[in-house]
Amino acid sequence: MPTPTKGRRLGGSPAHQRHMLANLATALFEHGKITTTEARARRLRPVAERLITFAKRGDLHARRQVLTTVTDRDVVHKMFEEIGPSFSARDGGYTRITKIGPRKGDNAPLAVIELVSEEAEVRTRRRRTRRPQPAAPAAPAGRPRRGKAAEAEAPAEEPVEAADSVDEAEADSEAVADTEEPDDEVEDVEDSVEDADEDDDAESDDEAEGDDEKPKDA
């Protein structure tokens, strides 16, 4: 039995209330719905739903727990064979209470408590979409950011720049090679100049010898 609620009891003693709720639960499972006062229906709902939960389990211990409240074995058999499996897809809310107005004579509010016969809809759980977070406020100009914030703000280096640097290095090496080649040409020019100087010296020596020989013939 659930924990007794605060306030007046339905019967004269706790045992009277316990037996009254057991009889109401037995009638509910036997007929499917009963008409009683609204106060009794509200007290009966948690008791009936707890018994249906035992019937859904279906093991021997659950059957013995139900027999402590519902003493009619035919009703218990119906609970475990029909009522329990019919609520296998439902996690709760096995009963429904409907108000039908006051009772004639004492004007007590009446209600109908019945077992829910509709099949539960299988609902898929939806994942919550994350809301876009607002952008972080810009840091003041005088205080540079440090740590993770600075790494997040630093732009990623593009691989294109690395390729450009490689191309520039190759171009510089080619330019250096081109500048080194004219040295050979300079050496060739110097050799030709030296050869021309030697030829001039040889010609001047021949002319000098010719001049020296002419006066002797005269």
Short mmCIF file of C-alpha atoms in Angstrom, two decimals, residues 7-216:
data_model
loop_
_atom_site.label_atom_id
_atom_site.label_comp_id
_atom_site.label_asym_id
_atom_site.label_seq_id
_atom_site.Cartn_x
_atom_site.Cartn_y
_atom_site.Cartn_z
CA GLY A 7 -6.11 14.51 5.92
CA ARG A 8 -9.22 12.53 6.79
CA ARG A 9 -9.33 8.80 6.02
CA LEU A 10 -12.05 7.18 3.94
CA GLY A 11 -12.96 4.75 6.72
CA GLY A 12 -12.97 4.77 10.47
CA SER A 13 -9.49 3.22 10.78
CA PRO A 14 -6.43 2.51 8.63
CA ALA A 15 -7.45 -1.15 8.28
CA HIS A 16 -10.93 -0.14 7.13
CA GLN A 17 -9.46 2.16 4.47
CA ARG A 18 -7.03 -0.57 3.32
CA HIS A 19 -9.82 -3.12 2.86
CA MET A 20 -12.04 -0.57 1.11
CA LEU A 21 -9.33 0.26 -1.44
CA ALA A 22 -8.64 -3.47 -1.98
CA ASN A 23 -12.33 -4.12 -2.75
CA LEU A 24 -12.47 -1.14 -5.12
CA ALA A 25 -9.34 -2.35 -6.95
CA THR A 26 -10.78 -5.86 -7.29
CA ALA A 27 -14.00 -4.46 -8.78
CA LEU A 28 -12.04 -2.19 -11.13
CA PHE A 29 -9.93 -5.04 -12.54
CA GLU A 30 -12.94 -7.33 -12.81
CA HIS A 31 -15.29 -4.93 -14.64
CA GLY A 32 -12.86 -2.47 -16.25
CA LYS A 33 -14.54 0.60 -14.74
CA ILE A 34 -16.54 1.52 -11.64
CA THR A 35 -18.53 4.51 -10.42
CA THR A 36 -17.65 5.88 -6.99
CA THR A 37 -17.10 9.18 -5.24
CA GLU A 38 -14.37 11.47 -6.49
CA ALA A 39 -12.40 11.19 -3.22
CA ARG A 40 -12.34 7.38 -3.38
CA ALA A 41 -11.39 7.42 -7.06
CA ARG A 42 -8.41 9.67 -6.36
CA ARG A 43 -7.24 7.41 -3.52
CA LEU A 44 -7.75 4.30 -5.65
CA ARG A 45 -5.70 5.46 -8.64
CA PRO A 46 -2.15 5.04 -7.14
CA VAL A 47 -3.10 1.64 -5.66
CA ALA A 48 -4.46 0.33 -8.98
CA GLU A 49 -1.51 1.58 -11.02
CA ARG A 50 0.97 0.00 -8.60
CA LEU A 51 -0.81 -3.36 -8.97
CA ILE A 52 -0.77 -3.06 -12.77
CA THR A 53 2.99 -2.45 -12.61
CA PHE A 54 3.36 -5.75 -10.74
CA ALA A 55 1.19 -7.46 -13.36
CA LYS A 56 3.48 -6.16 -16.14
CA ARG A 57 6.49 -7.79 -14.47
CA GLY A 58 4.78 -11.19 -14.50
CA ASP A 59 7.14 -13.07 -12.15
CA LEU A 60 6.21 -15.12 -9.11
CA HIS A 61 7.20 -12.49 -6.56
CA ALA A 62 5.02 -9.89 -8.33
CA ARG A 63 2.07 -12.30 -8.27
CA ARG A 64 2.46 -12.80 -4.53
CA GLN A 65 2.62 -9.03 -3.99
CA VAL A 66 -0.67 -8.60 -5.87
CA LEU A 67 -2.33 -11.41 -3.89
CA THR A 68 -1.73 -9.46 -0.67
CA THR A 69 -4.20 -6.82 -1.93
CA VAL A 70 -6.44 -8.61 -4.44
CA THR A 71 -7.52 -11.91 -2.87
CA ASP A 72 -9.61 -13.14 -5.81
CA ARG A 73 -7.37 -15.53 -7.76
CA ASP A 74 -9.49 -15.30 -10.92
CA VAL A 75 -9.01 -11.51 -10.97
CA VAL A 76 -5.27 -11.91 -10.37
CA HIS A 77 -5.07 -14.40 -13.25
CA LYS A 78 -6.87 -11.88 -15.50
CA MET A 79 -4.45 -9.15 -14.43
CA PHE A 80 -1.34 -11.15 -15.32
CA GLU A 81 -2.73 -12.68 -18.52
CA GLU A 82 -4.71 -9.78 -20.04
CA ILE A 83 -4.37 -6.45 -18.26
CA GLY A 84 -0.60 -6.49 -17.68
CA PRO A 85 0.44 -7.41 -21.28
CA SER A 86 -2.01 -4.85 -22.70
CA PHE A 87 -0.05 -2.04 -20.97
CA SER A 88 3.41 -3.28 -22.01
CA ALA A 89 3.91 -0.28 -24.33
CA ARG A 90 2.75 2.27 -21.74
CA ASP A 91 5.02 3.63 -19.01
CA GLY A 92 2.23 4.95 -16.79
CA GLY A 93 -1.23 6.45 -16.72
CA TYR A 94 -3.15 3.19 -16.74
CA THR A 95 -6.37 4.68 -15.33
CA ARG A 96 -8.66 7.60 -16.18
CA ILE A 97 -10.99 9.53 -13.86
CA THR A 98 -14.07 11.26 -15.31
CA LYS A 99 -16.34 13.46 -13.21
CA ILE A 100 -20.08 12.86 -13.73
CA GLY A 101 -21.63 15.38 -11.35
CA PRO A 102 -23.17 15.25 -7.84
CA ARG A 103 -25.04 12.29 -6.42
CA LYS A 104 -28.72 12.57 -5.58
CA GLY A 105 -29.46 12.59 -1.88
CA ASP A 106 -26.19 13.70 -0.25
CA ASN A 107 -24.86 15.75 -3.22
CA ALA A 108 -21.49 13.93 -3.13
CA PRO A 109 -19.38 14.45 -6.28
CA LEU A 110 -19.29 11.25 -8.33
CA ALA A 111 -16.62 10.06 -10.77
CA VAL A 112 -15.98 7.11 -13.06
CA ILE A 113 -12.55 5.47 -12.83
CA GLU A 114 -11.69 3.12 -15.69
CA LEU A 115 -8.73 1.40 -17.30
CA VAL A 116 -7.28 3.12 -20.36
CA SER A 117 -7.94 1.01 -23.44
CA GLU A 118 -6.18 3.13 -26.06
CA GLU A 119 -2.78 1.97 -27.23
CA ALA A 120 0.10 4.20 -26.30
CA GLU A 121 1.79 6.07 -29.14
CA VAL A 122 5.45 5.31 -29.55
CA ARG A 123 7.22 8.64 -29.49
CA THR A 124 10.79 9.02 -30.63
CA ARG A 125 12.99 11.16 -28.50
CA ARG A 126 14.06 14.35 -30.17
CA ARG A 127 17.45 15.82 -29.62
CA ARG A 128 17.50 19.40 -28.56
CA THR A 129 19.10 21.72 -31.06
CA ARG A 130 21.73 23.95 -29.61
CA ARG A 131 21.04 27.64 -29.80
CA PRO A 132 23.68 29.76 -31.50
CA GLN A 133 25.84 31.35 -28.86
CA PRO A 134 26.38 35.12 -29.04
CA ALA A 135 29.78 36.30 -30.20
CA ALA A 136 32.29 37.11 -27.49
CA PRO A 137 32.88 40.84 -26.90
CA ALA A 138 36.01 42.25 -28.47
CA ALA A 139 39.00 42.69 -26.17
CA PRO A 140 40.21 46.26 -25.42
CA ALA A 141 42.98 47.56 -27.66
CA GLY A 142 45.49 48.06 -24.86
CA ARG A 143 45.33 44.50 -23.53
CA PRO A 144 46.37 41.73 -25.92
CA ARG A 145 44.74 38.40 -25.29
CA ARG A 146 46.71 35.45 -24.07
CA GLY A 147 46.31 31.69 -23.99
CA LYS A 148 43.46 29.94 -25.79
CA ALA A 149 41.70 33.16 -26.73
CA ALA A 150 44.78 34.38 -28.61
CA GLU A 151 45.17 31.02 -30.37
CA ALA A 152 41.52 31.09 -31.39
CA GLU A 153 41.80 34.59 -32.84
CA ALA A 154 45.11 33.97 -34.66
CA PRO A 155 44.39 33.29 -38.36
CA ALA A 156 45.50 29.93 -39.63
CA GLU A 157 48.43 30.04 -42.04
CA GLU A 158 47.49 29.03 -45.53
CA PRO A 159 49.56 26.42 -47.36
CA VAL A 160 49.61 28.71 -50.40
CA GLU A 161 52.05 31.03 -48.64
CA ALA A 162 54.44 28.14 -48.03
CA ALA A 163 54.29 27.24 -51.71
CA ASP A 164 55.01 30.87 -52.67
CA SER A 165 58.03 30.94 -50.36
CA VAL A 166 59.39 27.76 -51.99
CA ASP A 167 58.95 29.26 -55.45
CA GLU A 168 60.72 32.45 -54.36
CA ALA A 169 63.63 30.43 -52.95
CA GLU A 170 63.98 28.54 -56.23
CA ALA A 171 63.87 31.80 -58.20
CA ASP A 172 66.58 33.33 -56.00
CA SER A 173 68.82 30.28 -56.47
CA GLU A 174 68.40 30.52 -60.25
CA ALA A 175 69.22 34.22 -60.14
CA VAL A 176 72.37 33.51 -58.15
CA ALA A 177 73.39 30.87 -60.68
CA ASP A 178 72.84 33.34 -63.53
CA THR A 179 74.99 35.95 -61.78
CA GLU A 180 77.78 33.43 -61.29
CA GLU A 181 77.98 32.52 -65.02
CA PRO A 182 79.34 35.93 -66.28
CA ASP A 183 82.57 35.31 -64.29
CA ASP A 184 83.64 32.80 -66.93
CA GLU A 185 82.92 35.35 -69.65
CA VAL A 186 85.01 37.93 -67.81
CA GLU A 187 87.91 35.45 -67.64
CA ASP A 188 87.57 34.80 -71.39
CA VAL A 189 87.63 38.55 -72.11
CA GLU A 190 90.74 38.96 -69.94
CA ASP A 191 92.48 36.10 -71.76
CA SER A 192 91.66 37.64 -75.15
CA VAL A 193 92.97 41.03 -73.97
CA GLU A 194 96.20 39.41 -72.78
CA ASP A 195 96.56 37.64 -76.15
CA ALA A 196 96.01 40.93 -77.99
CA ASP A 197 98.64 42.64 -75.82
CA GLU A 198 101.13 39.87 -76.56
CA ASP A 199 100.48 40.22 -80.31
CA ASP A 200 101.03 43.99 -80.11
CA ASP A 201 104.28 43.48 -78.22
CA ALA A 202 105.45 40.96 -80.82
CA GLU A 203 104.66 43.33 -83.70
CA SER A 204 106.43 46.22 -82.01
CA ASP A 205 109.51 44.04 -81.48
CA ASP A 206 109.53 43.06 -85.18
CA GLU A 207 109.29 46.70 -86.26
CA ALA A 208 112.11 47.63 -83.93
CA GLU A 209 114.31 44.93 -85.39
CA GLY A 210 113.46 46.07 -88.91
CA ASP A 211 114.45 49.64 -88.10
CA ASP A 212 117.75 48.48 -86.68
CA GLU A 213 118.61 46.44 -89.79
CA LYS A 214 117.94 49.29 -92.29
CA PRO A 215 120.79 51.58 -91.27
CA LYS A 216 123.25 48.74 -91.48
#
